[in-house]
mmCIF file of C-alpha atoms in Angstrom:
data_model
loop_
_atom_site.group_PDB
_atom_site.id
_atom_site.type_symbol
_atom_site.label_atom_id
_atom_site.label_comp_id
_atom_site.label_asym_id
_atom_site.label_seq_id
_atom_site.Cartn_x
_atom_site.Cartn_y
_atom_site.Cartn_z
ATOM 1 C CA MET A 1 0.000 0.000 0.000
ATOM 2 C CA SER A 2 1.260 3.435 -0.924
ATOM 3 C CA VAL A 3 0.692 6.760 0.821
ATOM 4 C CA LYS A 4 -0.213 8.420 -2.492
ATOM 5 C CA VAL A 5 -3.337 6.248 -2.845
ATOM 6 C CA PHE A 6 -4.765 8.104 0.164
ATOM 7 C CA LYS A 7 -3.892 11.700 -0.816
ATOM 8 C CA PRO A 8 -7.494 12.602 -1.793
ATOM 9 C CA GLN A 9 -8.772 11.355 1.584
ATOM 10 C CA LEU A 10 -5.943 13.128 3.385
ATOM 11 C CA PHE A 11 -6.823 16.368 1.605
ATOM 12 C CA ASN A 12 -10.499 15.980 2.638
ATOM 13 C CA LEU A 13 -9.352 15.357 6.210
ATOM 14 C CA LEU A 14 -6.901 18.290 6.268
ATOM 15 C CA PRO A 15 -8.285 20.839 3.762
ATOM 16 C CA ASP A 16 -6.651 23.840 5.458
ATOM 17 C CA LEU A 17 -3.237 22.493 4.447
ATOM 18 C CA GLY A 18 -4.135 22.861 0.763
ATOM 19 C CA TYR A 19 -2.971 20.497 -1.961
ATOM 20 C CA SER A 20 0.667 21.533 -1.694
ATOM 21 C CA GLY A 21 0.624 21.094 2.095
ATOM 22 C CA VAL A 22 -0.909 17.628 1.813
ATOM 23 C CA GLU A 23 1.664 16.781 -0.849
ATOM 24 C CA LEU A 24 4.495 17.835 1.475
ATOM 25 C CA LEU A 25 2.985 16.093 4.494
ATOM 26 C CA SER A 26 2.536 12.897 2.462
ATOM 27 C CA SER A 27 6.277 12.643 1.958
ATOM 28 C CA TYR A 28 6.694 12.352 5.752
ATOM 29 C CA LEU A 29 4.022 9.659 6.238
ATOM 30 C CA VAL A 30 4.359 5.893 6.389
ATOM 31 C CA ALA A 31 1.523 3.569 5.312
ATOM 32 C CA LEU A 32 0.662 0.605 7.516
ATOM 33 C CA THR A 33 -2.104 -1.981 7.690
ATOM 34 C CA ILE A 34 -3.693 -2.155 11.148
ATOM 35 C CA GLU A 35 -5.302 -5.445 12.188
ATOM 36 C CA LYS A 36 -8.526 -5.814 14.162
ATOM 37 C CA GLY A 37 -7.692 -5.569 17.861
ATOM 38 C CA ASP A 38 -4.451 -3.623 17.392
ATOM 39 C CA VAL A 39 -4.028 -0.831 19.938
ATOM 40 C CA ILE A 40 -2.514 2.098 18.042
ATOM 41 C CA VAL A 41 -2.459 4.528 20.971
ATOM 42 C CA LYS A 42 -2.144 3.475 24.631
ATOM 43 C CA GLN A 43 -3.298 5.706 27.491
ATOM 44 C CA GLY A 44 -0.349 6.829 29.622
ATOM 45 C CA SER A 45 2.229 6.251 26.882
ATOM 46 C CA LEU A 46 4.684 9.030 26.091
ATOM 47 C CA ASP A 47 5.065 8.207 22.383
ATOM 48 C CA LYS A 48 4.223 11.005 19.954
ATOM 49 C CA ASP A 49 3.262 9.331 16.677
ATOM 50 C CA VAL A 50 0.185 10.744 14.932
ATOM 51 C CA PHE A 51 -2.107 8.317 13.097
ATOM 52 C CA PHE A 52 -4.358 9.031 10.148
ATOM 53 C CA PRO A 53 -6.704 6.026 9.820
ATOM 54 C CA MET A 54 -7.969 6.096 6.238
ATOM 55 C CA ASN A 55 -10.716 3.511 6.682
ATOM 56 C CA GLY A 56 -11.941 0.983 9.222
ATOM 57 C CA ARG A 57 -13.526 1.621 12.613
ATOM 58 C CA PHE A 58 -11.769 2.522 15.852
ATOM 59 C CA SER A 59 -12.860 2.792 19.483
ATOM 60 C CA VAL A 60 -11.513 5.082 22.175
ATOM 61 C CA PHE A 61 -11.103 3.786 25.733
ATOM 62 C CA GLU A 62 -10.190 5.565 28.960
ATOM 63 C CA LYS A 63 -9.206 3.862 32.213
ATOM 64 C CA LEU A 64 -10.297 5.252 35.573
ATOM 65 C CA MET A 65 -9.768 4.035 39.113
ATOM 66 C CA ILE A 66 -12.905 3.841 41.247
ATOM 67 C CA ASP A 67 -12.527 2.413 44.761
ATOM 68 C CA ASP A 68 -9.280 0.636 43.796
ATOM 69 C CA SER A 69 -10.946 -0.986 40.775
ATOM 70 C CA ASP A 70 -10.006 -0.462 37.150
ATOM 71 C CA VAL A 71 -12.960 0.922 35.201
ATOM 72 C CA VAL A 72 -12.787 1.259 31.420
ATOM 73 C CA LEU A 73 -14.973 3.756 29.571
ATOM 74 C CA GLN A 74 -15.561 3.342 25.852
ATOM 75 C CA THR A 75 -15.899 7.038 25.071
ATOM 76 C CA ALA A 76 -16.195 6.957 21.288
ATOM 77 C CA THR A 77 -16.249 4.845 18.158
ATOM 78 C CA PHE A 78 -15.395 6.471 14.858
ATOM 79 C CA PRO A 79 -14.658 5.571 11.236
ATOM 80 C CA GLY A 80 -11.642 6.508 9.164
ATOM 81 C CA PRO A 81 -10.574 8.845 7.744
ATOM 82 C CA SER A 82 -9.674 10.533 10.994
ATOM 83 C CA VAL A 83 -6.778 11.804 13.105
ATOM 84 C CA VAL A 84 -5.558 10.013 16.233
ATOM 85 C CA GLY A 85 -2.809 11.028 18.623
ATOM 86 C CA GLU A 86 -2.847 14.773 18.043
ATOM 87 C CA VAL A 87 -3.475 15.627 21.712
ATOM 88 C CA SER A 88 -0.031 14.518 22.893
ATOM 89 C CA ILE A 89 1.594 16.559 20.104
ATOM 90 C CA LEU A 90 -0.268 19.714 21.131
ATOM 91 C CA THR A 91 0.214 19.277 24.864
ATOM 92 C CA ASP A 92 3.568 17.445 24.951
ATOM 93 C CA SER A 93 2.008 15.077 27.476
ATOM 94 C CA GLU A 94 1.180 11.416 27.839
ATOM 95 C CA ARG A 95 -1.607 9.793 25.851
ATOM 96 C CA THR A 96 -5.024 10.637 27.295
ATOM 97 C CA ALA A 97 -6.825 7.543 25.987
ATOM 98 C CA SER A 98 -6.274 4.246 24.206
ATOM 99 C CA VAL A 99 -7.453 3.649 20.647
ATOM 100 C CA MET A 100 -8.149 0.154 19.286
ATOM 101 C CA ALA A 101 -8.918 -0.943 15.738
ATOM 102 C CA MET A 102 -12.325 -2.608 15.653
ATOM 103 C CA GLU A 103 -11.630 -3.931 12.148
ATOM 104 C CA LYS A 104 -8.735 -4.155 9.736
ATOM 105 C CA ALA A 105 -7.756 -0.710 8.438
ATOM 106 C CA ASP A 106 -5.233 1.213 6.383
ATOM 107 C CA CYS A 107 -3.421 3.883 8.341
ATOM 108 C CA LEU A 108 -0.914 6.625 7.596
ATOM 109 C CA ILE A 109 1.527 7.429 10.388
ATOM 110 C CA LEU A 110 3.537 10.542 11.115
ATOM 111 C CA THR A 111 6.255 9.177 13.408
ATOM 112 C CA LYS A 112 7.881 11.361 16.060
ATOM 113 C CA LYS A 113 11.151 11.276 14.099
ATOM 114 C CA LYS A 114 9.401 12.408 10.895
ATOM 115 C CA LEU A 115 7.430 14.988 12.872
ATOM 116 C CA ASP A 116 10.673 16.491 14.159
ATOM 117 C CA SER A 117 11.991 16.626 10.584
ATOM 118 C CA LEU A 118 8.768 18.257 9.391
ATOM 119 C CA ILE A 119 9.118 20.940 12.078
ATOM 120 C CA LEU A 120 12.652 21.759 10.930
ATOM 121 C CA ASP A 121 12.027 21.439 7.180
ATOM 122 C CA HIS A 122 8.595 23.090 6.908
ATOM 123 C CA PRO A 123 7.725 25.105 10.049
ATOM 124 C CA VAL A 124 4.849 26.966 8.360
ATOM 125 C CA LEU A 125 3.220 23.679 7.350
ATOM 126 C CA MET A 126 3.678 22.396 10.906
ATOM 127 C CA VAL A 127 1.933 25.493 12.296
ATOM 128 C CA GLU A 128 -1.018 24.851 9.949
ATOM 129 C CA LEU A 129 -1.089 21.191 10.960
ATOM 130 C CA GLN A 130 -1.080 22.115 14.656
ATOM 131 C CA LYS A 131 -3.931 24.581 14.073
ATOM 132 C CA THR A 132 -5.865 21.767 12.390
ATOM 133 C CA PHE A 133 -5.145 19.458 15.348
ATOM 134 C CA ALA A 134 -6.264 22.147 17.801
ATOM 135 C CA SER A 135 -9.453 22.650 15.812
ATOM 136 C CA LEU A 136 -10.186 18.909 15.900
ATOM 137 C CA LEU A 137 -9.585 18.837 19.645
ATOM 138 C CA TYR A 138 -11.899 21.811 20.124
ATOM 139 C CA GLU A 139 -14.644 20.148 18.047
ATOM 140 C CA ARG A 140 -14.375 16.912 20.050
ATOM 141 C CA GLN A 141 -14.432 18.748 23.374
ATOM 142 C CA THR A 142 -17.417 20.853 22.318
ATOM 143 C CA ARG A 143 -19.306 17.774 21.115
ATOM 144 C CA MET A 144 -18.662 15.987 24.445
ATOM 145 C CA THR A 145 -19.648 19.042 26.494
ATOM 146 C CA ASN A 146 -22.876 19.456 24.535
ATOM 147 C CA LYS A 147 -23.672 15.752 24.938
ATOM 148 C CA VAL A 148 -23.171 15.911 28.721
ATOM 149 C CA LYS A 149 -25.238 19.095 29.003
ATOM 150 C CA SER A 150 -27.994 17.564 26.909
ATOM 151 C CA ILE A 151 -28.166 14.484 29.117
ATOM 152 C CA ILE A 152 -28.110 16.502 32.336
ATOM 153 C CA LEU A 153 -30.658 19.052 31.142
ATOM 154 C CA THR A 154 -33.225 16.434 30.136
ATOM 155 C CA GLU A 155 -32.923 14.065 33.113
ATOM 156 C CA ASP A 156 -34.991 15.762 35.821
ATOM 157 C CA GLU A 157 -38.458 17.240 35.720
ATOM 158 C CA SER A 158 -37.839 20.576 37.398
ATOM 159 C CA VAL A 159 -35.729 23.224 35.710
ATOM 160 C CA GLN A 160 -34.035 24.123 38.998
ATOM 161 C CA SER A 161 -32.973 20.521 39.721
ATOM 162 C CA ARG A 162 -31.519 20.290 36.183
ATOM 163 C CA LEU A 163 -29.608 23.539 36.701
ATOM 164 C CA ASP A 164 -28.350 22.355 40.097
ATOM 165 C CA LYS A 165 -27.069 19.124 38.544
ATOM 166 C CA LEU A 166 -25.472 20.986 35.639
ATOM 167 C CA GLY A 167 -23.811 23.354 38.113
ATOM 168 C CA LYS A 168 -21.980 20.424 39.726
ATOM 169 C CA PHE A 169 -20.113 19.920 36.453
ATOM 170 C CA THR A 170 -19.825 23.413 35.004
ATOM 171 C CA GLY A 171 -20.075 25.892 37.851
ATOM 172 C CA LYS A 172 -23.156 27.807 38.937
ATOM 173 C CA ALA A 173 -25.989 27.690 36.383
ATOM 174 C CA THR A 174 -28.574 30.457 36.661
ATOM 175 C CA ILE A 175 -31.565 31.626 34.675
ATOM 176 C CA VAL A 176 -30.907 35.293 33.748
ATOM 177 C CA SER A 177 -32.740 38.115 32.023
ATOM 178 C CA GLN A 178 -32.527 38.515 28.256
ATOM 179 C CA GLU A 179 -30.807 41.864 28.795
ATOM 180 C CA PHE A 180 -28.033 40.297 30.893
ATOM 181 C CA ALA A 181 -27.605 37.437 28.384
ATOM 182 C CA ASN A 182 -27.352 39.948 25.515
ATOM 183 C CA ALA A 183 -24.696 41.917 27.415
ATOM 184 C CA LEU A 184 -22.562 38.788 27.837
ATOM 185 C CA PHE A 185 -22.956 36.937 24.540
ATOM 186 C CA GLU A 186 -23.185 37.422 20.789
ATOM 187 C CA LYS A 187 -26.533 36.364 19.379
ATOM 188 C CA ALA A 188 -26.502 32.982 17.696
#
């Protein structure tokens, strides 16, 4: 399998890079076939490879400790094409979740070594790529926040009990006048 086969998908995934940016990025990527059950990112790991699954399905898992017991949350399942592993690049921290292939898939990988070369060789492209990663992270965080709010705000019968529950997660939630809301926020 060749990286160039996936350039159209990569462009659709990273349109802000433009065709020339995707062309440059492609020269730093390695193509790999991922088997069902392969863990491509492991929570707690310090590795910095970025994965671009081009097809297949993947699930995201997070481990928590509750009363000295390991608890695993399956927080998402998504299809390729997608981006995986961008959080540790942006934050220079350990992996925040594990990602497992739920079926065989083709994947492009930007290794840490190639990433370092990309930074030195094409810093402007790397800035654009990081902005794209940040945008993806923002979209995921916003989607999760909206999902949690939606669940909380539809669970109880009384508005005040819903607001009290929401306030436990977000800070104080209060019904305000339209005038106050208009002073704080742009109209949607």
